[in-house]
PDB file of C-alpha atoms in Angstrom:
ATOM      1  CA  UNK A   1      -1.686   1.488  22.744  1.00  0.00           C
ATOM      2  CA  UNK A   2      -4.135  -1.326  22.667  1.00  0.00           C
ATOM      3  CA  UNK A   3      -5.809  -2.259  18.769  1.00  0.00           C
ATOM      4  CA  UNK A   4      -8.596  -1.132  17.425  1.00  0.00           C
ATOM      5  CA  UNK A   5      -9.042  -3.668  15.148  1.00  0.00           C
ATOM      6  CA  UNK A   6      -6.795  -6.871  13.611  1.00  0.00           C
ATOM      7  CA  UNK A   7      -6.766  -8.960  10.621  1.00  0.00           C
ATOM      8  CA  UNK A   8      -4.316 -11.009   9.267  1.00  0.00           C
ATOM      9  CA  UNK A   9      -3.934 -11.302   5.336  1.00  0.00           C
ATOM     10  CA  UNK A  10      -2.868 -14.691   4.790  1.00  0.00           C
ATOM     11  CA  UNK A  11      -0.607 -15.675   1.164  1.00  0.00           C
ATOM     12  CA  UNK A  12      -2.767 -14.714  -1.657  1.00  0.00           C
ATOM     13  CA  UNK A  13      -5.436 -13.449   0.111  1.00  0.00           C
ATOM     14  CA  UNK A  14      -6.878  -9.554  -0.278  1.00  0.00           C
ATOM     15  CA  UNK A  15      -8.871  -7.120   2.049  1.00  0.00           C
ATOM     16  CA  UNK A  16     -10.478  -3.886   1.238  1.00  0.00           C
ATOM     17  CA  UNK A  17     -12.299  -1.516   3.816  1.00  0.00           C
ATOM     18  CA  UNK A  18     -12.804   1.950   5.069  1.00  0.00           C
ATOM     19  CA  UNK A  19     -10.261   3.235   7.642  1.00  0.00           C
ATOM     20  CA  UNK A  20     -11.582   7.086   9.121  1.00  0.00           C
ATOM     21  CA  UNK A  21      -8.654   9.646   9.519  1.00  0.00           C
ATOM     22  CA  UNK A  22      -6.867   9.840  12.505  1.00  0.00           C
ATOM     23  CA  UNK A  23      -6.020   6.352  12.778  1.00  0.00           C
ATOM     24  CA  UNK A  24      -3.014   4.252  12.376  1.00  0.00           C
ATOM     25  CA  UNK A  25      -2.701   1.075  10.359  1.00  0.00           C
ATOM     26  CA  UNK A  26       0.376  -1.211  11.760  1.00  0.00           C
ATOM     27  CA  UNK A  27       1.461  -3.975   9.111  1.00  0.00           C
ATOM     28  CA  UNK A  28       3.633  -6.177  10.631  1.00  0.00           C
ATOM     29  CA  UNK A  29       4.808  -9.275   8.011  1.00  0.00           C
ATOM     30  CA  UNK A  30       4.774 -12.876  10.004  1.00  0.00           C
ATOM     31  CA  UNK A  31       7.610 -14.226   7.869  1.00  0.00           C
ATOM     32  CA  UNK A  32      10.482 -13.418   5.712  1.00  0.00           C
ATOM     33  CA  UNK A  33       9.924 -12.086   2.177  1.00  0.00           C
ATOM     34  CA  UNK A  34       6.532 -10.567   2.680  1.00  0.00           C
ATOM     35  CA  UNK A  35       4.906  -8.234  -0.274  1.00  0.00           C
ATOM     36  CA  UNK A  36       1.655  -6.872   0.384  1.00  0.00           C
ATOM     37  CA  UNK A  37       0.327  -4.586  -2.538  1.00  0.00           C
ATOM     38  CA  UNK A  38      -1.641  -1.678  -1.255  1.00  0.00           C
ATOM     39  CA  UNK A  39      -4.093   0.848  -3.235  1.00  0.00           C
ATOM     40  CA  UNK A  40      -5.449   3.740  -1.587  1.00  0.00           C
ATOM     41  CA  UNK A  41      -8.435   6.172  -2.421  1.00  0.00           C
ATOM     42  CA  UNK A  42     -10.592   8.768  -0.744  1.00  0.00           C
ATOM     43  CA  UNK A  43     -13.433   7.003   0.740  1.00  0.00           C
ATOM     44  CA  UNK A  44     -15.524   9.991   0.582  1.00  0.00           C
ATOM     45  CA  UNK A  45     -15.055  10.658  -3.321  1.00  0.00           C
ATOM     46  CA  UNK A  46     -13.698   7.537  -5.259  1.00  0.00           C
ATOM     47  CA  UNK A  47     -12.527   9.462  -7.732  1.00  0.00           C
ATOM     48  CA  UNK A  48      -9.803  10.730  -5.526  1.00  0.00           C
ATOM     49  CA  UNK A  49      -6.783   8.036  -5.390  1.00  0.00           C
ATOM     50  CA  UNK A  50      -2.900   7.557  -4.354  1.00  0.00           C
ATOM     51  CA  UNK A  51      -1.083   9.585  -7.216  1.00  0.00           C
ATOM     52  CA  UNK A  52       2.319   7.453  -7.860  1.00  0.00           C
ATOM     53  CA  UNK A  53       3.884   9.859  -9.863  1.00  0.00           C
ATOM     54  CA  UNK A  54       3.141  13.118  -7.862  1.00  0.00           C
ATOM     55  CA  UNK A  55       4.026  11.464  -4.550  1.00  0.00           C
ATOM     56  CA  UNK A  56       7.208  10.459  -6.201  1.00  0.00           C
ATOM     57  CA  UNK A  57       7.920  13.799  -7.456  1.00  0.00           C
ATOM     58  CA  UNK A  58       7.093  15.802  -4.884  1.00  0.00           C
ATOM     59  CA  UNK A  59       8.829  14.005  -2.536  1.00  0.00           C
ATOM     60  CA  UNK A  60      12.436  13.798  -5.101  1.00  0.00           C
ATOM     61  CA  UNK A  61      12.435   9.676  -3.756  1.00  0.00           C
ATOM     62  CA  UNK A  62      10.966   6.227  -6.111  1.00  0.00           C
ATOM     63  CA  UNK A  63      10.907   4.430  -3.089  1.00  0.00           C
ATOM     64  CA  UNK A  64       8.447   5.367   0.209  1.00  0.00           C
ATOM     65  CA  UNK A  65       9.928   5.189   4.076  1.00  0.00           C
ATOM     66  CA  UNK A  66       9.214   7.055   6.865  1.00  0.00           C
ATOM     67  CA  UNK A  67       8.360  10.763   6.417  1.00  0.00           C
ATOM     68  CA  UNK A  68       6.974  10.038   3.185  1.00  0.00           C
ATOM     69  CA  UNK A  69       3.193  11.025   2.279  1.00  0.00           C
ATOM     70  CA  UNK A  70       0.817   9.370   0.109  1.00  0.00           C
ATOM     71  CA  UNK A  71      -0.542  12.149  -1.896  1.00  0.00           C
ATOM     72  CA  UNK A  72      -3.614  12.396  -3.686  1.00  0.00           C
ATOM     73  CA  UNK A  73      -4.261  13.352  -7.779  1.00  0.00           C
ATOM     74  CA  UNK A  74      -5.484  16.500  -5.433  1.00  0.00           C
ATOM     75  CA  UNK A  75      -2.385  17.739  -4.093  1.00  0.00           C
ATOM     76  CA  UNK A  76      -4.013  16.147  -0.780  1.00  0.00           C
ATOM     77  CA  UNK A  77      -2.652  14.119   1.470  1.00  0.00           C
ATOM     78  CA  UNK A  78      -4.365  10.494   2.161  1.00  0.00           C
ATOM     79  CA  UNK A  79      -1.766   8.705   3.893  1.00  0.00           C
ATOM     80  CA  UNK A  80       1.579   9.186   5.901  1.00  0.00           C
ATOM     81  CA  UNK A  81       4.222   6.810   6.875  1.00  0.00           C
ATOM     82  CA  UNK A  82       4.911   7.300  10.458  1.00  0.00           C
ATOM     83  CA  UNK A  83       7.017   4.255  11.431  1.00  0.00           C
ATOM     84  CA  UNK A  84       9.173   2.074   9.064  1.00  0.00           C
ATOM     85  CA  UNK A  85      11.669  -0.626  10.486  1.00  0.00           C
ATOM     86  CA  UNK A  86      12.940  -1.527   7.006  1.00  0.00           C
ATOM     87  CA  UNK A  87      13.298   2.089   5.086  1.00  0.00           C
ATOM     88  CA  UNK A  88      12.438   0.972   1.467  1.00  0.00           C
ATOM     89  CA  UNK A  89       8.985   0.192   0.022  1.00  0.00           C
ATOM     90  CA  UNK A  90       8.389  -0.196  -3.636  1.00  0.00           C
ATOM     91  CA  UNK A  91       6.569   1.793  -5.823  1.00  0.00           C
ATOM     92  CA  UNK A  92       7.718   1.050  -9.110  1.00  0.00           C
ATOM     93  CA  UNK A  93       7.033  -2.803 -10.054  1.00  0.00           C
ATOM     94  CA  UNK A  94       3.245  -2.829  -9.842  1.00  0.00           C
ATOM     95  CA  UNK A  95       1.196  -6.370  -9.109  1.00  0.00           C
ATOM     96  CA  UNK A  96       1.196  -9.316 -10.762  1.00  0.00           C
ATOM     97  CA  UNK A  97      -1.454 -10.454 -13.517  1.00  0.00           C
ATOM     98  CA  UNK A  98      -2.944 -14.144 -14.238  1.00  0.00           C
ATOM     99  CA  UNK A  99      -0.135 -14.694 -17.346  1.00  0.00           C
ATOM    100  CA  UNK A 100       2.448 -13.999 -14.890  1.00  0.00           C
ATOM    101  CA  UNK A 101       1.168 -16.135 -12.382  1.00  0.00           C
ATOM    102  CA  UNK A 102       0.863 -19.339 -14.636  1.00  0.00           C
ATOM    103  CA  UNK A 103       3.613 -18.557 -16.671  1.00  0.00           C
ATOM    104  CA  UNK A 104       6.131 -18.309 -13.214  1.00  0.00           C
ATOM    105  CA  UNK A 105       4.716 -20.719 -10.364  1.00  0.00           C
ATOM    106  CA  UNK A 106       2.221 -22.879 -12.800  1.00  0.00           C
ATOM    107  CA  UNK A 107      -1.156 -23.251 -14.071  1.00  0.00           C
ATOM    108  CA  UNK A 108      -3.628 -23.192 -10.828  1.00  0.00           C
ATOM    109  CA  UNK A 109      -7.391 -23.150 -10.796  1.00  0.00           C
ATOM    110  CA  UNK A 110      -9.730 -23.329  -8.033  1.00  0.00           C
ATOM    111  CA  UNK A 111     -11.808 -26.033  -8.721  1.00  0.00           C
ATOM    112  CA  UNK A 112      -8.528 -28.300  -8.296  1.00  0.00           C
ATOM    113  CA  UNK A 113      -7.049 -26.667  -5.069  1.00  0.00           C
ATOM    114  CA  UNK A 114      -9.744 -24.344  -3.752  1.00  0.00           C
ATOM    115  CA  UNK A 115      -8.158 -21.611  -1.765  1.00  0.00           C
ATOM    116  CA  UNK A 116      -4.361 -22.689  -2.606  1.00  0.00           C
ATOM    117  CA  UNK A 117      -4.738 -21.979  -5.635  1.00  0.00           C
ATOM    118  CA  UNK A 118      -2.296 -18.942  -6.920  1.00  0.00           C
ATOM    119  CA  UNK A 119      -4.090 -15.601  -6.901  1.00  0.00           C
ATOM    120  CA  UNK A 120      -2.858 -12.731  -9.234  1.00  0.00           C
ATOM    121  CA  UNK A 121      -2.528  -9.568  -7.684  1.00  0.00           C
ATOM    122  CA  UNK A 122      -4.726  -8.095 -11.571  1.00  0.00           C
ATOM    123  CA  UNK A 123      -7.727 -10.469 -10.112  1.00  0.00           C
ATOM    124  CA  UNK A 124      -7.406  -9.503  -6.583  1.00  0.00           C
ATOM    125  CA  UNK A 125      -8.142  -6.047  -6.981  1.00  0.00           C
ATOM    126  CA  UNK A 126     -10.746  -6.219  -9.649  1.00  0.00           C
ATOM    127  CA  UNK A 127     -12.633  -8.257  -7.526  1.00  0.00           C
ATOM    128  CA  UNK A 128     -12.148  -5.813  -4.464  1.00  0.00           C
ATOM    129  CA  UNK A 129     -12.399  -2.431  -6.549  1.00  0.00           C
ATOM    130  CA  UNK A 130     -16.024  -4.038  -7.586  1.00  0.00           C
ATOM    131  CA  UNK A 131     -16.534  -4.450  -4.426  1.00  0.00           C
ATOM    132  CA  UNK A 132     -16.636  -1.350  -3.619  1.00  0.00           C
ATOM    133  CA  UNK A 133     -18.477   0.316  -6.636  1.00  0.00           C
ATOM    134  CA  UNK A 134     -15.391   0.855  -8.658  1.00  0.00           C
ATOM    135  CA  UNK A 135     -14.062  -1.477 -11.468  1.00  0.00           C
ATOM    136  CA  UNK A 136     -11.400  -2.596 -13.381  1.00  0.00           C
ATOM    137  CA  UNK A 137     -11.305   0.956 -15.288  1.00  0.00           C
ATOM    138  CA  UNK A 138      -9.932   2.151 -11.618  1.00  0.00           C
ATOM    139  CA  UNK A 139      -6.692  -0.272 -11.623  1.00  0.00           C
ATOM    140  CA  UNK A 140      -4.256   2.011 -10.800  1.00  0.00           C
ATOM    141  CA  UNK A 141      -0.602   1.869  -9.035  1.00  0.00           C
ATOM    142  CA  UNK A 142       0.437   0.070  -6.028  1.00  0.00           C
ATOM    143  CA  UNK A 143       2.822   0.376  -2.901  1.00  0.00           C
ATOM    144  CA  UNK A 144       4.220  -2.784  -2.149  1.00  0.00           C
ATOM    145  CA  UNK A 145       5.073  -2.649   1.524  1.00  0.00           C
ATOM    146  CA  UNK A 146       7.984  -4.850   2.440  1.00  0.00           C
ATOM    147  CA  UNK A 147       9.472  -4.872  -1.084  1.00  0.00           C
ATOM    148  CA  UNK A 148      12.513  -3.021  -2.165  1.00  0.00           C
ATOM    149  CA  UNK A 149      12.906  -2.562  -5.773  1.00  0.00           C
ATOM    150  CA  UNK A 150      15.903  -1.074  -7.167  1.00  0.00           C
ATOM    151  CA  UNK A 151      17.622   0.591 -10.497  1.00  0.00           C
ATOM    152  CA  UNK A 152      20.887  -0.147 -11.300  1.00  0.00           C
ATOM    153  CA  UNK A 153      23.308   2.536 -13.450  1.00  0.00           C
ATOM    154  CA  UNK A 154      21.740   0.927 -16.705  1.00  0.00           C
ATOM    155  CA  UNK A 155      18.476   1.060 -15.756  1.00  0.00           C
ATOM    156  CA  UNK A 156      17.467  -2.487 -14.823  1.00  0.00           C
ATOM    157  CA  UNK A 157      14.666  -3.536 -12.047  1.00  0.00           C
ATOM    158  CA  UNK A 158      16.253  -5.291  -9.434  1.00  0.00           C
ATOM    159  CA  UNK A 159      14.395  -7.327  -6.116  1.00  0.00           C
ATOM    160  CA  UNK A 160      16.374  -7.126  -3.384  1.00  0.00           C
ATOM    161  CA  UNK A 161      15.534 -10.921  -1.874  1.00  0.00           C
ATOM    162  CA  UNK A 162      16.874 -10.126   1.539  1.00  0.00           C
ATOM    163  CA  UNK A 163      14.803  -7.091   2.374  1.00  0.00           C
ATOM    164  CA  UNK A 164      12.152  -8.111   4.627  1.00  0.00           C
ATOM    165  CA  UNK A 165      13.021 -10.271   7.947  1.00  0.00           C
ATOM    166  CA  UNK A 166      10.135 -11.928   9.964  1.00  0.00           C
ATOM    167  CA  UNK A 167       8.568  -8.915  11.954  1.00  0.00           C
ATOM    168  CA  UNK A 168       9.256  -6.091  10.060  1.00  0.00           C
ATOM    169  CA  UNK A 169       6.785  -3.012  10.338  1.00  0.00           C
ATOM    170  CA  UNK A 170       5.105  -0.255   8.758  1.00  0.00           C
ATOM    171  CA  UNK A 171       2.848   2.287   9.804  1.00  0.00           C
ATOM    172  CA  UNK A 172       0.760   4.554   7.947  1.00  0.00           C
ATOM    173  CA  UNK A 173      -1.515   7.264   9.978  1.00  0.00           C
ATOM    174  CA  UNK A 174      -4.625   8.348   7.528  1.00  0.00           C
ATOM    175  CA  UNK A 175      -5.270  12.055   7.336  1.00  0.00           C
ATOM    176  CA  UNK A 176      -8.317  11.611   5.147  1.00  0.00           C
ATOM    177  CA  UNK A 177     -11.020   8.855   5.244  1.00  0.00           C
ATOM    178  CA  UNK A 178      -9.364   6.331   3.153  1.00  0.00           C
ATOM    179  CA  UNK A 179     -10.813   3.117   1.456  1.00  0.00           C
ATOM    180  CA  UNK A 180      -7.748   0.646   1.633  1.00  0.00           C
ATOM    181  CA  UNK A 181      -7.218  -2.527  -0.716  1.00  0.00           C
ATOM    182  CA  UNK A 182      -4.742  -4.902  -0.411  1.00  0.00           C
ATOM    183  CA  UNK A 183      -3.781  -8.116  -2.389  1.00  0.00           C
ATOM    184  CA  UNK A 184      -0.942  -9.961  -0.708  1.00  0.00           C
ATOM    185  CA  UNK A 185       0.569 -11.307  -3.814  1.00  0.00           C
ATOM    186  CA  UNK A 186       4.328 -11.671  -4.614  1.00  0.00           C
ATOM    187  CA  UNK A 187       6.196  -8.516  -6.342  1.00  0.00           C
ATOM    188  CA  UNK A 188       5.790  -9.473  -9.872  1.00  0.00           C
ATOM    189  CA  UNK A 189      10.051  -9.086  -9.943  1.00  0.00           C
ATOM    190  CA  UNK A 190      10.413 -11.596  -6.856  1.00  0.00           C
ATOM    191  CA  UNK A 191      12.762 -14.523  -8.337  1.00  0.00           C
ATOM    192  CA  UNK A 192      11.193 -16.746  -6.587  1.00  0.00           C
ATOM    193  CA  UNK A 193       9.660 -19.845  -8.213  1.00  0.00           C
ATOM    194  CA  UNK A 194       8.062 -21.046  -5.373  1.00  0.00           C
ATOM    195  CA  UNK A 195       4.945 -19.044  -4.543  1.00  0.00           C
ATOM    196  CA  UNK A 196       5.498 -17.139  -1.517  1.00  0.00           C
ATOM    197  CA  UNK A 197       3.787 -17.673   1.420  1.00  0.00           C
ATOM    198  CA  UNK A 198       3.877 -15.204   4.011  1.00  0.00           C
ATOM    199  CA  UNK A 199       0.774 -13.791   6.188  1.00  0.00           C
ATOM    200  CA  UNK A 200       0.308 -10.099   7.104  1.00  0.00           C
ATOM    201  CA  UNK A 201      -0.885  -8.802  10.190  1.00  0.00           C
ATOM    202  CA  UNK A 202      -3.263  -5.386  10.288  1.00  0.00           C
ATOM    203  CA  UNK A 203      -3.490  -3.680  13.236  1.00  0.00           C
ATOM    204  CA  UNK A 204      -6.045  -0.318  13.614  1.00  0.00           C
ATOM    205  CA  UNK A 205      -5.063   2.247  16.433  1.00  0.00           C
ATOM    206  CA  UNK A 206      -5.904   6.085  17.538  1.00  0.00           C
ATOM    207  CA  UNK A 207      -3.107   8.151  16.170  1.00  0.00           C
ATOM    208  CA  UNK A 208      -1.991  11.845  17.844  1.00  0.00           C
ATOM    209  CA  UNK A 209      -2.743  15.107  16.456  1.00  0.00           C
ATOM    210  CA  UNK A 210      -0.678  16.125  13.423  1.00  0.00           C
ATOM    211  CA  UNK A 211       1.236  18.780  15.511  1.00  0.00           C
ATOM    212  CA  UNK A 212       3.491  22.095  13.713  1.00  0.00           C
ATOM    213  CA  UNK A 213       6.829  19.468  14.051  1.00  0.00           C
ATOM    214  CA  UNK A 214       5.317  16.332  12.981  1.00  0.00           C
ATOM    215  CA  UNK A 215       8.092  14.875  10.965  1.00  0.00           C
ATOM    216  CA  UNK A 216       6.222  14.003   7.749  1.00  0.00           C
ATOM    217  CA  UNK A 217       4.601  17.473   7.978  1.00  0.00           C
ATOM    218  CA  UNK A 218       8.219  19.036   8.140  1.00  0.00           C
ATOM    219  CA  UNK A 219       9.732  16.296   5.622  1.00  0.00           C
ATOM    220  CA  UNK A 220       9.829  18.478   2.465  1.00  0.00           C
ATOM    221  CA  UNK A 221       8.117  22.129   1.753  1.00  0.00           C
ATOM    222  CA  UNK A 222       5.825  19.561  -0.507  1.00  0.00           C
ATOM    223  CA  UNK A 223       4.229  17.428   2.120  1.00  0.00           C
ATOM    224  CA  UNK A 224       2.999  20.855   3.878  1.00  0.00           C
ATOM    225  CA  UNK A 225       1.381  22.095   1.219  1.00  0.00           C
ATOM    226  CA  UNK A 226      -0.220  18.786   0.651  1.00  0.00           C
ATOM    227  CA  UNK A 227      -1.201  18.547   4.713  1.00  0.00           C
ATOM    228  CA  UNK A 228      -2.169  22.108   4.271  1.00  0.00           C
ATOM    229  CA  UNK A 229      -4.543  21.688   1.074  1.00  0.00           C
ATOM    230  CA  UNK A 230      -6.111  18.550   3.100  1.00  0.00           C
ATOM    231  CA  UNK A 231      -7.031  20.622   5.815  1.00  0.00           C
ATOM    232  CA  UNK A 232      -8.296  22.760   3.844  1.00  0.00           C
ATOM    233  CA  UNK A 233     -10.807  20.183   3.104  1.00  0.00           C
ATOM    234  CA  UNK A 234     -11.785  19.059   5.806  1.00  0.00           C
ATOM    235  CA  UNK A 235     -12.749  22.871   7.207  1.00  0.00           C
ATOM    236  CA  UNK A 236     -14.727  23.465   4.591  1.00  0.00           C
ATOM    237  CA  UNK A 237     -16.438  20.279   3.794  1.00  0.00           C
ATOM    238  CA  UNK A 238     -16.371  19.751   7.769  1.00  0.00           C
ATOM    239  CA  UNK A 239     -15.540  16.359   7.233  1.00  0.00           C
TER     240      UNK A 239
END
């Protein structure tokens, strides 16, 4: 199936825009180690958004992979993951802030190195959320794709280094108009001291009718009361 639409998201970079339902978006990281942060509203009410702790719940996981929905502070679904070569993206650790930044890879600024200059995740989105008529008020939590963040028995954060190979892929298929913004800045628990440096590339394409055995449909009783509440929507707004 040929693209849409393509973009890559190059280290530090972010990218917000409105994706229509019915499409898929194909990340696919160019290098080992990638972390792209993702939020995710309703484009046609703002005030709709990815809710971290429902999805979580609902879905009895703390990590997304295929199967998994995004689900809404609506009980709606905005998102599902269709493909997923690596089985583990993070949804715990958040995005890094300008403290963080400094305080772990060193003081930048951009009137010394213009655009290679360390971007927080914190700035990216405010900037993008503006952007779009929101604000920093609408700062809310991430899904870092390509990042796998784990507990151990005691309850420590760990980043699992190894994760993401060159070429790994995700793909989430948008059952409501979404407006997507990304900030490709590292995991704030990456150990890393060098700042990473690893592109992103989008990719837009048609997706197939959600059909009765769609696997995220059938994943858990949850996710088909969430695909059946967005429907819902959409045949009585007729959008």
């Amino acid at each position: 199936m040929s693209s849409i639409w393509q973009t890559s998201v190059r280290a530090g970079e972010k990218w917000s825009g409105v994706i229509r339902k019915g499409r898929l978006i194909r990340f696919t990281a160019l290098e080992a180690g990638a972390n792209l942060s993702a939020m995710i509203f309703h484009a046609k009410d703002l005030t709709e958004r990815y809710n971290m702790p429902d999805s979580l719940k609902a879905q009895y996981t703390a990590h997304l992979t295929r199967g998994n929905t995004l689900m809404s502070d609506n009980g709606r679904v905005l998102a599902s993951i269709v493909e997923d070569s690596l089985g583990w993206h993070d949804t715990i650790s958040g995005y890094t802030t300008r403290a963080l930044t400094d305080r772990k890879y060193g003081k930048t600024t951009y009137q010394e190195l213009r655009n290679e200059w360390h971007r927080s995740g914190q700035e990216n989105f405010a900037v993008e959320l503006t952007r779009n008529g929101l604000g920093v008020r609408d700062l809310s939590p991430v899904v870092n794709l390509f990042s796998k963040v784990y507990c151990d028995d005691e309850g420590q954060m760990h980043y699992a280094t190894e994760h993401c190979p060159a070429g790994a892929t995700v793909v989430l298929r948008t059952e409501m108009d979404v407006l997507l913004v990304l900030s490709n800045t590292p995991n704030p628990l990456d150990p890393r001291t060098a700042y990473p440096s690893v592109p992103v590339n989008i990719e837009v394409l048609e997706a197939e009718a959600v059909n009765e055995d769609d696997y995220c449909l059938s994943y858990r009783p949850e996710n088909k009361r969430a695909f059946e509440n967005t429907w819902s929507y959409h045949q009585l707004t007729g959008l």
